[in-house]
Coordinates of C-alpha atoms in Angstrom, one line a residue:
X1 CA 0.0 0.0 0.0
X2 CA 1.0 3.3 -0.1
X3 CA 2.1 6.0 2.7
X4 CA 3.6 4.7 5.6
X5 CA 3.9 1.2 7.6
X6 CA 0.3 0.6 8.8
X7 CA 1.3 -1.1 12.5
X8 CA -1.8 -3.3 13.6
X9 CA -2.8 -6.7 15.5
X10 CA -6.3 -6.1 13.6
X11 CA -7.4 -9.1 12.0
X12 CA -9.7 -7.2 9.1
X13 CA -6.5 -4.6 8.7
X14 CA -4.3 -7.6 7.7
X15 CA -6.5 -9.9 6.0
X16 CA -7.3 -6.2 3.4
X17 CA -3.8 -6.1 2.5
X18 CA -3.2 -9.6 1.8
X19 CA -3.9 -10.2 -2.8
X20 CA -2.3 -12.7 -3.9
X21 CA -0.3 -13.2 -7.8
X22 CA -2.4 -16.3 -8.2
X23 CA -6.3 -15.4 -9.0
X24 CA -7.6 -18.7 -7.8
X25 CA -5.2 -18.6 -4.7
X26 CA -6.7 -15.0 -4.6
X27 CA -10.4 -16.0 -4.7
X28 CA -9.8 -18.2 -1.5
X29 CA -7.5 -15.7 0.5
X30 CA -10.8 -13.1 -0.6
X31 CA -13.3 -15.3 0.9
X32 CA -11.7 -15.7 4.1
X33 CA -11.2 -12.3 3.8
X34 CA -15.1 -12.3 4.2
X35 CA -15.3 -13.9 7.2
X36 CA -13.2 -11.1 9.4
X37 CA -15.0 -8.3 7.2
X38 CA -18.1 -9.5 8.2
X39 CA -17.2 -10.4 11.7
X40 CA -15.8 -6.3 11.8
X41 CA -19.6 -5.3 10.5
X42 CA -21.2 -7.5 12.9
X43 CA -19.5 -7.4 16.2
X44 CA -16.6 -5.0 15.6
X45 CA -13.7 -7.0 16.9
X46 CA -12.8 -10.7 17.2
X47 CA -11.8 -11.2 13.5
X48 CA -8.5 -12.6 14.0
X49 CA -10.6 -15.4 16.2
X50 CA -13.2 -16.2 13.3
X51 CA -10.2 -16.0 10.9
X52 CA -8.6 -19.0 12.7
X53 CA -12.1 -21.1 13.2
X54 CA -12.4 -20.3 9.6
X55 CA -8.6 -22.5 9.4
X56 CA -9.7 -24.9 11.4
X57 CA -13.0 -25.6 10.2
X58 CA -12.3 -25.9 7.0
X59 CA -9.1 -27.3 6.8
X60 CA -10.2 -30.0 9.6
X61 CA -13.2 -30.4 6.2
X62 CA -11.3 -30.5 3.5
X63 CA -9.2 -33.6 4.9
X64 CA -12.6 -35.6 5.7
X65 CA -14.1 -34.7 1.9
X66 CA -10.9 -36.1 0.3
X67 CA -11.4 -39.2 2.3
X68 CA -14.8 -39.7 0.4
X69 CA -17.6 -38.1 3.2
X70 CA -20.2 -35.8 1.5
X71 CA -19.9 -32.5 1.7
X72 CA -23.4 -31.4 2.0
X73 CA -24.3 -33.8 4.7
X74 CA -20.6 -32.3 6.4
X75 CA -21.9 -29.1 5.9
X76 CA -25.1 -29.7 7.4
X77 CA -23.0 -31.3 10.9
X78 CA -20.9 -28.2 10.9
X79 CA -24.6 -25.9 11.5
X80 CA -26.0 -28.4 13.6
X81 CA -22.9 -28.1 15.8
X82 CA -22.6 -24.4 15.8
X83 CA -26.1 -23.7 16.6
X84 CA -25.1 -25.6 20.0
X85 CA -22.5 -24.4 20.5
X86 CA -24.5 -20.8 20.8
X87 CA -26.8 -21.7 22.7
X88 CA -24.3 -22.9 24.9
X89 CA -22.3 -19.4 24.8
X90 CA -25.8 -17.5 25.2
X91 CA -26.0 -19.5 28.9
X92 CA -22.6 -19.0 29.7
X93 CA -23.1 -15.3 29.0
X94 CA -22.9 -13.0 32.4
X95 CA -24.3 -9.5 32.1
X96 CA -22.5 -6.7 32.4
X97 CA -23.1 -4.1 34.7
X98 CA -20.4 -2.8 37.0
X99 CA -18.2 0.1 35.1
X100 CA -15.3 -2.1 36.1
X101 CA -15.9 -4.6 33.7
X102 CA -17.4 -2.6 31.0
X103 CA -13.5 -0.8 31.1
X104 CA -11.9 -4.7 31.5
X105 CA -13.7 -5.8 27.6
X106 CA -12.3 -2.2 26.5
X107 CA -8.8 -2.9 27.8
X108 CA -8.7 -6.6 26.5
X109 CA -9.5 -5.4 23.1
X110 CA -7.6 -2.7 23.2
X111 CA -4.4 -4.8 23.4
X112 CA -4.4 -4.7 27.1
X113 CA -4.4 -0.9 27.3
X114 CA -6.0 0.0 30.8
X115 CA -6.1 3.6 30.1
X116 CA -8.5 3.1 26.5
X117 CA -11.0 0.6 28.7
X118 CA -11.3 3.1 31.9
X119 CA -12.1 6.1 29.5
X120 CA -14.5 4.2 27.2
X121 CA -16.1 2.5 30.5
X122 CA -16.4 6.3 31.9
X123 CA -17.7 7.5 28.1
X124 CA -20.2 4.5 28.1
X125 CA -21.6 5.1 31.6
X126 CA -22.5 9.1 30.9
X127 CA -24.4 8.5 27.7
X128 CA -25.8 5.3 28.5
X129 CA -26.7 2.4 26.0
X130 CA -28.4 4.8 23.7
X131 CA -26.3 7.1 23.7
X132 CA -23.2 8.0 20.8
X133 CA -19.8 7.6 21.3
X134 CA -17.6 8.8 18.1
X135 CA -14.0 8.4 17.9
X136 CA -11.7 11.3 16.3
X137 CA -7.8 12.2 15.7
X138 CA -7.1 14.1 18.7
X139 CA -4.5 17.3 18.5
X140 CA -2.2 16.5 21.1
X141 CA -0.5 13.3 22.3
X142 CA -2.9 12.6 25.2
X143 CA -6.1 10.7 24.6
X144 CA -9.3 12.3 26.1
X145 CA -13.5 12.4 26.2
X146 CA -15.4 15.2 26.0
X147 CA -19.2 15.2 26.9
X148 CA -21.8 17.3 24.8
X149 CA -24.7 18.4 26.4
X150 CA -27.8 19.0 24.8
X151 CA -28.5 18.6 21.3
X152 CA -25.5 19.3 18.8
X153 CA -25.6 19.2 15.4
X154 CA -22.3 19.6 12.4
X155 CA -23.8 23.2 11.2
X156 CA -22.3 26.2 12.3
X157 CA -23.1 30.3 11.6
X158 CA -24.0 31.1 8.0
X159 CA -21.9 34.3 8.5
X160 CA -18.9 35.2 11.2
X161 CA -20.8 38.7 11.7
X162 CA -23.1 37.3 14.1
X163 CA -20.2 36.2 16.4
X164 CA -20.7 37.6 19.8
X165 CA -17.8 36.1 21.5
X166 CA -15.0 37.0 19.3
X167 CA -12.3 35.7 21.6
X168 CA -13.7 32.3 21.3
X169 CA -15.0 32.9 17.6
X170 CA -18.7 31.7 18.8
X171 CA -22.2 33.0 19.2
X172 CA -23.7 32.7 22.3
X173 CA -27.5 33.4 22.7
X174 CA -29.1 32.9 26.6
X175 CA -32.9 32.2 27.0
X176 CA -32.8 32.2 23.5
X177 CA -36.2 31.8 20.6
X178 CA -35.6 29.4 17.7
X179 CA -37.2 29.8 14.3
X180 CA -37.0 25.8 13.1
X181 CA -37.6 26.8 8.9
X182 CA -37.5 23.8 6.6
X183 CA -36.3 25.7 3.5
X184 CA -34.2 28.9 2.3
X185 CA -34.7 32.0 3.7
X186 CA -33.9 35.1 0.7
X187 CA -36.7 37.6 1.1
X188 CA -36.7 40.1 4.5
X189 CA -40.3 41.5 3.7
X190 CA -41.1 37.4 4.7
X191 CA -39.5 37.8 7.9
X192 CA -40.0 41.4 8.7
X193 CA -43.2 41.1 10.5
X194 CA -41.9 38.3 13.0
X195 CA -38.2 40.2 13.5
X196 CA -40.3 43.3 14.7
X197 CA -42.4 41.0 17.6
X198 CA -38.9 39.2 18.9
X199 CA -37.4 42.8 19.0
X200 CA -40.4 43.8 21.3
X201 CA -39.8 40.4 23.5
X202 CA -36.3 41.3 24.1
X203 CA -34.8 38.0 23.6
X204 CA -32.3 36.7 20.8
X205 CA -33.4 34.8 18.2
X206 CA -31.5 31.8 16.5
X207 CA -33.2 30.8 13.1
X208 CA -32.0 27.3 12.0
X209 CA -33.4 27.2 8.1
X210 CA -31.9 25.3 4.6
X211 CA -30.0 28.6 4.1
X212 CA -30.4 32.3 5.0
X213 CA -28.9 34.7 2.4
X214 CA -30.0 37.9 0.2
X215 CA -31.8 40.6 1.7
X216 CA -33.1 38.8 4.5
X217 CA -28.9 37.7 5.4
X218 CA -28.1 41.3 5.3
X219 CA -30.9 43.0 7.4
X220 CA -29.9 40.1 10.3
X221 CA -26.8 41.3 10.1
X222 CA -27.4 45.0 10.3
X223 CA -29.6 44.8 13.2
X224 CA -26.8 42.6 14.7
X225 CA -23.9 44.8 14.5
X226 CA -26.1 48.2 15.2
X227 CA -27.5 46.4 18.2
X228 CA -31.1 46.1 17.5
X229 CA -31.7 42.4 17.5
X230 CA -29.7 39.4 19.7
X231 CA -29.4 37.4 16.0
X232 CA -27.6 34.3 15.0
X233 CA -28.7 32.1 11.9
X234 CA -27.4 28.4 10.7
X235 CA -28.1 26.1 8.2
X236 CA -29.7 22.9 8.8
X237 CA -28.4 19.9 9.4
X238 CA -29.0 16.7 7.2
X239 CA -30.6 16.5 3.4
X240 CA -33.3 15.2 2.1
X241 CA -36.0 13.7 4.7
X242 CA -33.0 13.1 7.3
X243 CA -32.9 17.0 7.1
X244 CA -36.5 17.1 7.9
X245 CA -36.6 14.5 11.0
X246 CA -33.8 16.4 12.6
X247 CA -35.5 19.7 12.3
X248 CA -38.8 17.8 13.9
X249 CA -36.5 16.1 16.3
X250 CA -35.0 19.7 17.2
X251 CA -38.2 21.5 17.2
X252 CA -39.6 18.5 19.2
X253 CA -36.8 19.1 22.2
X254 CA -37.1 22.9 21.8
X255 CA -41.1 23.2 22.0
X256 CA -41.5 25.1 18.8
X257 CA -43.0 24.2 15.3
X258 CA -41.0 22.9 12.4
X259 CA -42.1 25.1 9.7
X260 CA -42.4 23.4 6.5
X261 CA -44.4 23.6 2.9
X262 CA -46.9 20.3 4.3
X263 CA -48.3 23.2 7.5
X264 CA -49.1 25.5 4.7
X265 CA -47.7 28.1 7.8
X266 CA -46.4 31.1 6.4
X267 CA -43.1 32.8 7.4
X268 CA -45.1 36.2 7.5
X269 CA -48.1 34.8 9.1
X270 CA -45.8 33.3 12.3
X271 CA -45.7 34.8 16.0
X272 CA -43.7 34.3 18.8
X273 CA -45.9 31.0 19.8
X274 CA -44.4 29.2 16.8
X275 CA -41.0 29.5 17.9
X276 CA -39.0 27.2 20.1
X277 CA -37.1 28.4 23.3
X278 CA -33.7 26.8 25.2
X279 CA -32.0 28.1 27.8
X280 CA -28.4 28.5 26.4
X281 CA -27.4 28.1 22.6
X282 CA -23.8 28.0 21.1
X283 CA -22.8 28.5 17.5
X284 CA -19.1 28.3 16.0
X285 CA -18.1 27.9 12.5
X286 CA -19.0 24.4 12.3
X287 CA -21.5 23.3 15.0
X288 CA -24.8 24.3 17.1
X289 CA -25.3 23.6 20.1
X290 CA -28.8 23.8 22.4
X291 CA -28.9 22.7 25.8
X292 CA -32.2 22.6 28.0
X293 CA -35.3 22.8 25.2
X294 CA -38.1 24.0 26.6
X295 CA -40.2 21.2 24.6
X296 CA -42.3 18.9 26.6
X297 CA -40.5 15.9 28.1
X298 CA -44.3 13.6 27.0
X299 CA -43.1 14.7 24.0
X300 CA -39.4 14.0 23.8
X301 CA -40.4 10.4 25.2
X302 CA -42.8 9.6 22.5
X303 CA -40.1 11.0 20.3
X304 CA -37.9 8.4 21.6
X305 CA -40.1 5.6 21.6
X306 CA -40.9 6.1 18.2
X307 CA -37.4 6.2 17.1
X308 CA -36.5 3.4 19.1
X309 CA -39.0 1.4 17.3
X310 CA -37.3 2.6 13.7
X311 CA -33.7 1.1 14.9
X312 CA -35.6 -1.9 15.5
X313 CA -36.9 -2.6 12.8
X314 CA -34.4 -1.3 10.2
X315 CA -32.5 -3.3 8.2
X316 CA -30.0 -1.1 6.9
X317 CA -26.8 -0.5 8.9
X318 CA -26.5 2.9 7.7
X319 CA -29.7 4.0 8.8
X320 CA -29.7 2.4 11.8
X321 CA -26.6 4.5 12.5
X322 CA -28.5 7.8 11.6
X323 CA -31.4 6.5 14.0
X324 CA -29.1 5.9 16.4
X325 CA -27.9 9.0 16.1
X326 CA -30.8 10.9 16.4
X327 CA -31.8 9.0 19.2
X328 CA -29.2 9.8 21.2
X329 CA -29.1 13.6 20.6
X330 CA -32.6 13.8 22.2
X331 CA -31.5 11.8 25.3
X332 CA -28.3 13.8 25.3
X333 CA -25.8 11.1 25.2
X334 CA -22.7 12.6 23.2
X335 CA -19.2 11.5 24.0
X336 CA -15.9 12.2 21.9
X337 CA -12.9 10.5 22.1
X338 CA -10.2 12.6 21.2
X339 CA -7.1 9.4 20.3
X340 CA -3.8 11.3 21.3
X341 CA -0.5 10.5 19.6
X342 CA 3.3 11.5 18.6
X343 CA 3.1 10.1 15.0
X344 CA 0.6 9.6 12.4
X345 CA 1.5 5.9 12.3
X346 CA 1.2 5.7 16.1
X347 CA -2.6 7.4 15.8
X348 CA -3.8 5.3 12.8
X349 CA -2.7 2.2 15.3
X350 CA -4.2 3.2 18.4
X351 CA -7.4 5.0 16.8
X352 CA -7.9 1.4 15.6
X353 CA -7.6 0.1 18.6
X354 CA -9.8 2.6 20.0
X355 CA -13.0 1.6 17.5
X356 CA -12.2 -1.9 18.1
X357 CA -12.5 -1.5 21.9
X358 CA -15.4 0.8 21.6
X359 CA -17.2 -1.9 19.5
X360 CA -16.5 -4.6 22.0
X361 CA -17.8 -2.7 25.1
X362 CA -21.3 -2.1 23.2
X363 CA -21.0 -5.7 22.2
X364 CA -20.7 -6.4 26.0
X365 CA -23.1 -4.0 27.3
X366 CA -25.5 -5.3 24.4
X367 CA -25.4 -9.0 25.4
X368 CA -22.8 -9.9 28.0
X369 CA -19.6 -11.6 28.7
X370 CA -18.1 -14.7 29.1
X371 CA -14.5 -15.8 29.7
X372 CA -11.9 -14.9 27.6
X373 CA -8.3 -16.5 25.7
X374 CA -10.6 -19.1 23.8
X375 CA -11.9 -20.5 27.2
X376 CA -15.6 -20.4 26.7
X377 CA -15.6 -21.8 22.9
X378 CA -14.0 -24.6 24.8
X379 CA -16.4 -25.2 27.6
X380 CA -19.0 -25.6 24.4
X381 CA -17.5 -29.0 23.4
X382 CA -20.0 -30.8 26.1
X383 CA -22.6 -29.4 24.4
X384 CA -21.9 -29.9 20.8
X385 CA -21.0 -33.5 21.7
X386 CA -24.8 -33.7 22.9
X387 CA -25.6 -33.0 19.3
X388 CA -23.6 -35.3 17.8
X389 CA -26.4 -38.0 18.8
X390 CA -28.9 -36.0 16.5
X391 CA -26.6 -36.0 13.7
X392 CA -26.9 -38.5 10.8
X393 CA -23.7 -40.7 9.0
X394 CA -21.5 -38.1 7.7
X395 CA -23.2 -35.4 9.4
X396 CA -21.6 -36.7 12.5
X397 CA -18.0 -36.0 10.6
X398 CA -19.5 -32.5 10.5
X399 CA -20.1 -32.7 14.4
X400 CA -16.7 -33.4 14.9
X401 CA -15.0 -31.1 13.0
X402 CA -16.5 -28.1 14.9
X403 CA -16.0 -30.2 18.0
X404 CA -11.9 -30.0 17.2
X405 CA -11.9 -26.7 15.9
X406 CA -13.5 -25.1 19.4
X407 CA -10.0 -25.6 20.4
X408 CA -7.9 -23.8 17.4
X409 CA -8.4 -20.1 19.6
X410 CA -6.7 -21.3 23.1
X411 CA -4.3 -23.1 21.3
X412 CA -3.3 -20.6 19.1
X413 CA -3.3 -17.9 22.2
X414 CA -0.9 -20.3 23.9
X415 CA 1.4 -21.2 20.9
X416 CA 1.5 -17.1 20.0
X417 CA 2.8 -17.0 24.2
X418 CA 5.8 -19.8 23.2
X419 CA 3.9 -22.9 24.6
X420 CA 2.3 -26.0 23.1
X421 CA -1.4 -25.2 22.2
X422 CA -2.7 -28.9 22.7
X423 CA -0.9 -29.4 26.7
X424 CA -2.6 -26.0 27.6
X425 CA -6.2 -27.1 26.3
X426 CA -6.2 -30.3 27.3
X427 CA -5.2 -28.5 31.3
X428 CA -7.3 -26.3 30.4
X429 CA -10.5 -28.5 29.6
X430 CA -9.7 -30.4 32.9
X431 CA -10.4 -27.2 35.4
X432 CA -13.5 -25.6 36.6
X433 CA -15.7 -23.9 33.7
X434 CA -13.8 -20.2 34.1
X435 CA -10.2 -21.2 34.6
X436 CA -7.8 -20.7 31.3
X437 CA -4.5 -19.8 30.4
X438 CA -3.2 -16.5 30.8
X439 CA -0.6 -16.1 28.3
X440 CA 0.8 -13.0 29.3
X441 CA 2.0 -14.1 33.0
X442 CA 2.0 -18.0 31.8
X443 CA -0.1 -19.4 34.3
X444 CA -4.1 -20.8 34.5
X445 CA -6.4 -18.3 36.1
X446 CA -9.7 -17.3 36.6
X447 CA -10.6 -15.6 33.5
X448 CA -13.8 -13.2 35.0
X449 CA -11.2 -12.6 37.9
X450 CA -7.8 -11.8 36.0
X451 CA -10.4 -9.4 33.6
X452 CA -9.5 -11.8 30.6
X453 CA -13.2 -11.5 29.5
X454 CA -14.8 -11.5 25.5
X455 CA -18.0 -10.1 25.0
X456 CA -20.3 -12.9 24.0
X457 CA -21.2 -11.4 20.6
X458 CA -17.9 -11.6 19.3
X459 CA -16.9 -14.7 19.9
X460 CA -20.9 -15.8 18.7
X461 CA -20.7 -14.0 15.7
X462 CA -16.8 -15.2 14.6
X463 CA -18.0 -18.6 15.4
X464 CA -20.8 -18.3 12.8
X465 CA -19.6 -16.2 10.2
X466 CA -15.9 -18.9 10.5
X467 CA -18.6 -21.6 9.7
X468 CA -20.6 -20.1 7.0
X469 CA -17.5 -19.4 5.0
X470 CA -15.7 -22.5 5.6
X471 CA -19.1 -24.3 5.1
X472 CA -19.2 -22.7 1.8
X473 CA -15.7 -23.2 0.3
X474 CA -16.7 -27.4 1.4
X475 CA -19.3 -27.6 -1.0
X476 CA -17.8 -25.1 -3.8
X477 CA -17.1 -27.3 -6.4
X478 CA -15.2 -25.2 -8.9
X479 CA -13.7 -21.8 -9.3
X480 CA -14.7 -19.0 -12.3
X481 CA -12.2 -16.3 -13.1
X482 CA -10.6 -14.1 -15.2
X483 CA -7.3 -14.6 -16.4
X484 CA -5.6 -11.5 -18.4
X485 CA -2.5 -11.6 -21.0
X486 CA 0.3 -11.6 -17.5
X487 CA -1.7 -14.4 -16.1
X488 CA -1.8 -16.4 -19.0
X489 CA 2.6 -16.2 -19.5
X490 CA 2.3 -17.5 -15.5
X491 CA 2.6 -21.3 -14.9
X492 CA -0.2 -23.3 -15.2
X493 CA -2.6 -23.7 -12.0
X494 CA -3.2 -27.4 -10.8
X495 CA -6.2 -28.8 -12.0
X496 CA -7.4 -25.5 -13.9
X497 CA -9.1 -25.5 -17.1
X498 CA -8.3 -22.7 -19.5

């Protein structure tokens, strides 16, 4: 690639980079590509653990299908396996609810930095479940959270006239009115009428609209700088309909009416009753800010419930985000993590591992933990070997496979430490149901205990995804591709028809 060294243990990050000369040899190294991608999607971490029970699996298969077993029938006992051994892991699960071991998933993910998994702990407990935590390249080499309170949305002043706070290059308006305006604001004889009753109230006005420019920009401005009128317009936030749910969703917390073309209202026709109030709004170049909208809290609640309902029942990823989003800007639960570092290389690396950790404490808030270092995928043998007795001739091959592969994880966390995989999981399988092997010290330990802890998601989710891929490359018979005029000079692939 180009740029610098990229310096990761990120499963997904390696498994990118790897393209291989040979397309064929390519078309597997892609698919297993697939398995941490979608792993990354799903849980957000443990990709390097479905990347190796994607090994396992089907290289445990491939040796049993060359011996003559049928590979549909294999298949089948590779599902019929995994689907126990998740409803093993789903009992094993312990929620999580102490802040102690919300920041013990972070740090474990986080390459056993303690410092990531106490602030994301300390992030996750301010803006609760619901709430949004987004991670950012911080400006100095210390890594920090910052709370927003209130509703904050990524559009700042449409011009830096109506800056009141020059030293700090923001517009700050206390006990302000909001005019909520769904489209473009040009024409002051429009707004004239309801400029003259806010200039009798006394109070400043923020208008939040598409865009404010023309006449009506340059009268705001004048009445700012002369003194007349407390002023300060921004554009809206969004496009589209997302544009129009956030102006509801603001003019929801702020008690005041979203004035759009469906109302039929008038911009002339408004009075102060149409507008919504807050106690303290800030504006700077590239954000607004409201805190304490005067809007009902009946009101916010149904607002929430509603959109609550929408995450549920969404199936796109990228809207749930949006949702999510939303959500948590009316419940007030805004956290940034500003990722500190002395090189670029060095902040690539650790905002990485910042996302990664922050993924796997949601992952652990969402459905709770079990041990970590490959221990509980190995305490899910008993229960995969009560399948087996469902399972039908080779389907029982299938059984078996997964049975073996539970192990590949702790094995290869012990051989990565410098000691043979198969002593410690054999020990290992011996002990009580949350003792494993600590690699880092080199001794068995109570995993809950010692904080050596996965979030039940991931290691569900690689487990699945590592068997759908591998399940798939079993039964793929041949491969279709491409070969260009370099190819062709290359040396013939075994087996490949051209």
């Amino acid at each position: 690639s180009f740029g610098g060294p990229t310096v990761t243990k990120d499963g997904v990050t390696v498994s990118k980079e790897v393209d291989l000369e040979d397309p064929f040899e390519n078309m597997g190294a892609k698919l297993v590509n697939e398995v941490a991608s979608k792993t990354s999607d799903l849980a957000g971490d443990g990709t390097t653990t479905a990347t190796v029970l994607a090994r396992a699996i089907f290289r445990e298969g491939t040796r049993n299908v060359a011996a003559g077993s049928n590979p549909m029938a294999v298949r089948r006992g590779i599902e019929k396996a995994v689907a126990a051994a998740v409803d093993c892991l789903m009992q094993m699960a312990k929620k999580v609810v102490r802040p102690e071991e919300i920041a013990q998933v972070g740090a474990i993910s986080a390459n056993n930095d303690h410092s990531i998994g106490d602030l994301l702990a300390e992030a996750l407990q301010r803006v609760g479940k619901d709430g949004v935590i987004t991670v950012e390249e911080g400006k100095t080499t210390e890594t920090t959270v910052r709370f927003v309170d209130g509703m904050q949305f990524d559009k700042g002043f449409v011009s830096p006239y109506f800056v009141n706070k020059p030293a700090e290059m923001v517009c700050q308006l206390d006990d302000a009115l909001i005019l909520i305006h769904e489209k473009k604001i040009s024409n002051l004889r429009d707004l004239l009428p309801l400029l003259e009753k806010v200039a009798q109230s006394g109070k400043p006005l923020l208008i939040i609209a598409e865009d404010v420019d023309g006449d009506a920009l340059t009268a705001l401005v004048v009445n700012k700088l002369r003194g007349v009128l407390s002023i300060c317009a921004s554009k809206a936030p969004g496009f589209g309909d997302r544009r129009k749910a956030m102006l509801g969703d603001i003019a929801m917390l702020t008690g005041g009416t979203l004035i759009s073309e469906d109302l039929g209202i008038k911009l002339e026709s408004l009075d102060l009753s149409h507008l919504g109030r807050a106690k303290k709004i800030t504006v700077d170049k590239s954000e607004t800010t409201i805190v304490q909208g005067a809007g009902k809290q009946s009101d916010v609640h149904a607002r929430v419930l509603q959109l609550r309902t929408q995450i549920e029942g969404t199936e796109s990823e990228y809207d749930r985000e949006k949702l999510q989003e939303r959500l948590a800007k009316l419940t007030g639960g805004v956290a940034i993590v500003s990722v500190g570092a002395g090189t670029e290389a060095e902040m690539k690396q650790k905002k990485a591992r910042v996302e990664d950790a922050l993924h796997a404490t949601r992952a652990a808030v969402e459905e709770g933990i079990v041990p970590g270092g490959g221990v509980a995928l190995l305490r899910c043998r008993e229960a995969v070997e009560k399948a087996r007795s469902q399972a039908k001739g080779d389907e029982k091959i299938g059984v078996d496979i997964v049975l073996h592969s539970l192990e590949a994880p702790i094995r290869q966390i012990a051989e990565n430490g410098g000691i043979d995989g198969a002593v410690v999981a054999d020990e290992v399988a011996g002990k009580d149901i949350n003792i494993g092997y600590d690699a880092n010290k080199g001794e068995y330990v109570d995993m809950l205990k010692a904080g050596i802890i996965d979030p039940v998601k991931v290691v569900r989710v690689a487990l699945t995804n590592a068997a759908s891929i591998a399940g798939l490359m079993l039964t793929t018979q041949a491969l279709v591709t491409n070969l260009d005029k370099e190819d062709a000079k290359k040396h013939r692939v075994e087996g490949s028809v051209r």
